Amino acid sequence: MSRIRLLSTDFDGTLIAIGSRGGCTPDFAAALEEHSRQGGLWAINTGRGLEHAIEGFRIFKAPRAPDFLLTNEREIYRKTANGGWKPHGDWNSISRRRHGELFGQAREMFAFVERLAQELGQITILYEEELPAGLVTSSEEMMEIVANDIQSEASRLPEFSFQRNSIYLRFCHRDYHKGSALGELCRLEGIGADTVFAAGDHFNDLSMLDGSFAKMTACPANAIDPVKQLVRRSRGYVAEKSWADGVAEALNYYEKSAAAVAFLRGLPAEAGTMHPV
């Protein structure tokens, strides 16, 4: 088995530039193939919906498909034997029920968001079943203003939260995010956090990079400063390279460090477990 049993990688902004149709790089392909050769698993942990995520990794053309897709920053799917995707456990159904209950209580919160859009402009609200599901702003500067205003107003409804990435924002229950979805996946698969590697680049990745769900954390050089700061605090690795090459750089760092620790302990290399220093 691989020292790293599970990779949890964001997609947009971490493996490819946001808005691009970038492909898998040779360095990441080699790192992923080595991880797979040692029996490791891979989850793409993304804000994309299921179909959009499938489209993305097909364009990415990695040497292998992921074993799991964690989508919409909260849902968990596993790959089936015929190459399809199905919900893993009852997490998705419970999440949808709890979000439905919360959003049913959030009419005043949504009315505030609609007033905010009218007052500030440069905001497009995205609706699902006649309720706001999220929004898009004209710039990251405008998103900063909007996010701060919504966070302040959300103190009236403690379970109401949001996930934010660049100019995109999705409303959600505070208990459901990339970190909690990763934690549930690990529970279902019997994987300990000390054998999980997580990499991300933006605000919506913070929940899986604080060391709670993955003891090996990383970010590419293009990550925003709050992500780099959290990765450093969680004793993780901030890469010198950007996007997929930065993730490959971090993977190689952890693998080599694990082998070095195993050597110093007088253990076989394959038995080593890396704890960043």
mmCIF file with all atom_site columns, C-alpha atoms in Angstrom, residues 186-264:
data_model
loop_
_atom_site.group_PDB
_atom_site.id
_atom_site.type_symbol
_atom_site.label_atom_id
_atom_site.label_alt_id
_atom_site.label_comp_id
_atom_site.label_asym_id
_atom_site.label_entity_id
_atom_site.label_seq_id
_atom_site.pdbx_PDB_ins_code
_atom_site.Cartn_x
_atom_site.Cartn_y
_atom_site.Cartn_z
_atom_site.occupancy
_atom_site.B_iso_or_equiv
_atom_site.pdbx_formal_charge
_atom_site.auth_seq_id
_atom_site.auth_comp_id
_atom_site.auth_asym_id
_atom_site.auth_atom_id
_atom_site.pdbx_PDB_model_num
ATOM 1  C CA . CYS A 1 186 ? -12.526 8.329  5.040   1.00 0.00 ? 186 CYS A CA 1
ATOM 2  C CA . ARG A 1 187 ? -14.992 6.907  7.586   1.00 0.00 ? 187 ARG A CA 1
ATOM 3  C CA . LEU A 1 188 ? -16.723 4.875  4.878   1.00 0.00 ? 188 LEU A CA 1
ATOM 4  C CA . GLU A 1 189 ? -13.404 3.595  3.514   1.00 0.00 ? 189 GLU A CA 1
ATOM 5  C CA . GLY A 1 190 ? -11.699 3.042  6.881   1.00 0.00 ? 190 GLY A CA 1
ATOM 6  C CA . ILE A 1 191 ? -8.881  5.466  6.084   1.00 0.00 ? 191 ILE A CA 1
ATOM 7  C CA . GLY A 1 192 ? -7.080  7.386  8.823   1.00 0.00 ? 192 GLY A CA 1
ATOM 8  C CA . ALA A 1 193 ? -6.331  11.089 8.472   1.00 0.00 ? 193 ALA A CA 1
ATOM 9  C CA . ASP A 1 194 ? -2.614  10.390 8.893   1.00 0.00 ? 194 ASP A CA 1
ATOM 10 C CA . THR A 1 195 ? -2.599  8.652  5.487   1.00 0.00 ? 195 THR A CA 1
ATOM 11 C CA . VAL A 1 196 ? -4.590  11.336 3.635   1.00 0.00 ? 196 VAL A CA 1
ATOM 12 C CA . PHE A 1 197 ? -3.088  14.034 1.400   1.00 0.00 ? 197 PHE A CA 1
ATOM 13 C CA . ALA A 1 198 ? -5.221  17.101 0.575   1.00 0.00 ? 198 ALA A CA 1
ATOM 14 C CA . ALA A 1 199 ? -4.398  19.942 -1.810  1.00 0.00 ? 199 ALA A CA 1
ATOM 15 C CA . GLY A 1 200 ? -6.352  23.101 -2.620  1.00 0.00 ? 200 GLY A CA 1
ATOM 16 C CA . ASP A 1 201 ? -5.957  26.723 -3.589  1.00 0.00 ? 201 ASP A CA 1
ATOM 17 C CA . HIS A 1 202 ? -8.926  28.866 -2.497  1.00 0.00 ? 202 HIS A CA 1
ATOM 18 C CA . PHE A 1 203 ? -11.340 29.721 0.325   1.00 0.00 ? 203 PHE A CA 1
ATOM 19 C CA . ASN A 1 204 ? -13.604 26.729 -0.265  1.00 0.00 ? 204 ASN A CA 1
ATOM 20 C CA . ASP A 1 205 ? -10.614 24.409 0.271   1.00 0.00 ? 205 ASP A CA 1
ATOM 21 C CA . LEU A 1 206 ? -9.752  25.695 3.752   1.00 0.00 ? 206 LEU A CA 1
ATOM 22 C CA . SER A 1 207 ? -11.947 23.119 5.511   1.00 0.00 ? 207 SER A CA 1
ATOM 23 C CA . MET A 1 208 ? -9.863  20.203 4.207   1.00 0.00 ? 208 MET A CA 1
ATOM 24 C CA . LEU A 1 209 ? -6.485  21.854 4.814   1.00 0.00 ? 209 LEU A CA 1
ATOM 25 C CA . ASP A 1 210 ? -6.505  22.530 8.567   1.00 0.00 ? 210 ASP A CA 1
ATOM 26 C CA . GLY A 1 211 ? -5.079  19.120 9.504   1.00 0.00 ? 211 GLY A CA 1
ATOM 27 C CA . SER A 1 212 ? -8.345  17.678 10.853  1.00 0.00 ? 212 SER A CA 1
ATOM 28 C CA . PHE A 1 213 ? -9.204  15.444 7.901   1.00 0.00 ? 213 PHE A CA 1
ATOM 29 C CA . ALA A 1 214 ? -5.811  15.154 6.195   1.00 0.00 ? 214 ALA A CA 1
ATOM 30 C CA . LYS A 1 215 ? -2.503  15.221 8.044   1.00 0.00 ? 215 LYS A CA 1
ATOM 31 C CA . MET A 1 216 ? -0.599  15.840 4.804   1.00 0.00 ? 216 MET A CA 1
ATOM 32 C CA . THR A 1 217 ? -1.717  19.173 3.373   1.00 0.00 ? 217 THR A CA 1
ATOM 33 C CA . ALA A 1 218 ? -0.435  21.167 0.428   1.00 0.00 ? 218 ALA A CA 1
ATOM 34 C CA . CYS A 1 219 ? -1.170  23.968 -1.987  1.00 0.00 ? 219 CYS A CA 1
ATOM 35 C CA . PRO A 1 220 ? 0.325   25.049 -5.324  1.00 0.00 ? 220 PRO A CA 1
ATOM 36 C CA . ALA A 1 221 ? 2.228   28.329 -5.666  1.00 0.00 ? 221 ALA A CA 1
ATOM 37 C CA . ASN A 1 222 ? -0.824  30.028 -7.214  1.00 0.00 ? 222 ASN A CA 1
ATOM 38 C CA . ALA A 1 223 ? -2.938  29.489 -4.052  1.00 0.00 ? 223 ALA A CA 1
ATOM 39 C CA . ILE A 1 224 ? -4.319  32.564 -2.302  1.00 0.00 ? 224 ILE A CA 1
ATOM 40 C CA . ASP A 1 225 ? -2.483  33.804 0.801   1.00 0.00 ? 225 ASP A CA 1
ATOM 41 C CA . PRO A 1 226 ? -5.063  32.571 3.370   1.00 0.00 ? 226 PRO A CA 1
ATOM 42 C CA . VAL A 1 227 ? -4.645  29.041 1.987   1.00 0.00 ? 227 VAL A CA 1
ATOM 43 C CA . LYS A 1 228 ? -0.849  29.244 2.131   1.00 0.00 ? 228 LYS A CA 1
ATOM 44 C CA . GLN A 1 229 ? -1.020  30.515 5.702   1.00 0.00 ? 229 GLN A CA 1
ATOM 45 C CA . LEU A 1 230 ? -3.319  27.677 6.803   1.00 0.00 ? 230 LEU A CA 1
ATOM 46 C CA . VAL A 1 231 ? -1.194  25.039 5.074   1.00 0.00 ? 231 VAL A CA 1
ATOM 47 C CA . ARG A 1 232 ? 1.864   26.336 6.901   1.00 0.00 ? 232 ARG A CA 1
ATOM 48 C CA . ARG A 1 233 ? -0.017  26.319 10.227  1.00 0.00 ? 233 ARG A CA 1
ATOM 49 C CA . SER A 1 234 ? -1.072  22.726 9.604   1.00 0.00 ? 234 SER A CA 1
ATOM 50 C CA . ARG A 1 235 ? 2.603   21.870 8.990   1.00 0.00 ? 235 ARG A CA 1
ATOM 51 C CA . GLY A 1 236 ? 1.942   21.244 5.323   1.00 0.00 ? 236 GLY A CA 1
ATOM 52 C CA . TYR A 1 237 ? 3.792   21.974 2.097   1.00 0.00 ? 237 TYR A CA 1
ATOM 53 C CA . VAL A 1 238 ? 3.547   25.141 -0.007  1.00 0.00 ? 238 VAL A CA 1
ATOM 54 C CA . ALA A 1 239 ? 4.844   24.285 -3.470  1.00 0.00 ? 239 ALA A CA 1
ATOM 55 C CA . GLU A 1 240 ? 7.111   26.433 -5.627  1.00 0.00 ? 240 GLU A CA 1
ATOM 56 C CA . LYS A 1 241 ? 5.282   25.338 -8.789  1.00 0.00 ? 241 LYS A CA 1
ATOM 57 C CA . SER A 1 242 ? 1.730   26.193 -9.804  1.00 0.00 ? 242 SER A CA 1
ATOM 58 C CA . TRP A 1 243 ? -1.375  24.063 -10.419 1.00 0.00 ? 243 TRP A CA 1
ATOM 59 C CA . ALA A 1 244 ? -0.897  20.339 -11.126 1.00 0.00 ? 244 ALA A CA 1
ATOM 60 C CA . ASP A 1 245 ? 2.897   20.590 -11.140 1.00 0.00 ? 245 ASP A CA 1
ATOM 61 C CA . GLY A 1 246 ? 2.720   22.103 -7.653  1.00 0.00 ? 246 GLY A CA 1
ATOM 62 C CA . VAL A 1 247 ? 0.563   19.210 -6.453  1.00 0.00 ? 247 VAL A CA 1
ATOM 63 C CA . ALA A 1 248 ? 3.041   16.728 -7.959  1.00 0.00 ? 248 ALA A CA 1
ATOM 64 C CA . GLU A 1 249 ? 5.882   18.588 -6.219  1.00 0.00 ? 249 GLU A CA 1
ATOM 65 C CA . ALA A 1 250 ? 4.084   18.246 -2.879  1.00 0.00 ? 250 ALA A CA 1
ATOM 66 C CA . LEU A 1 251 ? 3.331   14.557 -3.443  1.00 0.00 ? 251 LEU A CA 1
ATOM 67 C CA . ASN A 1 252 ? 6.981   13.865 -4.196  1.00 0.00 ? 252 ASN A CA 1
ATOM 68 C CA . TYR A 1 253 ? 7.994   15.778 -1.075  1.00 0.00 ? 253 TYR A CA 1
ATOM 69 C CA . TYR A 1 254 ? 5.754   13.671 1.172   1.00 0.00 ? 254 TYR A CA 1
ATOM 70 C CA . GLU A 1 255 ? 6.772   10.397 -0.448  1.00 0.00 ? 255 GLU A CA 1
ATOM 71 C CA . LYS A 1 256 ? 10.496  11.143 -0.152  1.00 0.00 ? 256 LYS A CA 1
ATOM 72 C CA . SER A 1 257 ? 10.095  12.410 3.400   1.00 0.00 ? 257 SER A CA 1
ATOM 73 C CA . ALA A 1 258 ? 8.175   9.275  4.384   1.00 0.00 ? 258 ALA A CA 1
ATOM 74 C CA . ALA A 1 259 ? 10.917  7.090  2.955   1.00 0.00 ? 259 ALA A CA 1
ATOM 75 C CA . ALA A 1 260 ? 13.550  9.103  4.846   1.00 0.00 ? 260 ALA A CA 1
ATOM 76 C CA . VAL A 1 261 ? 11.650  8.789  8.134   1.00 0.00 ? 261 VAL A CA 1
ATOM 77 C CA . ALA A 1 262 ? 11.273  5.052  7.593   1.00 0.00 ? 262 ALA A CA 1
ATOM 78 C CA . PHE A 1 263 ? 15.008  4.726  6.909   1.00 0.00 ? 263 PHE A CA 1
ATOM 79 C CA . LEU A 1 264 ? 15.929  6.641  10.072  1.00 0.00 ? 264 LEU A CA 1
#
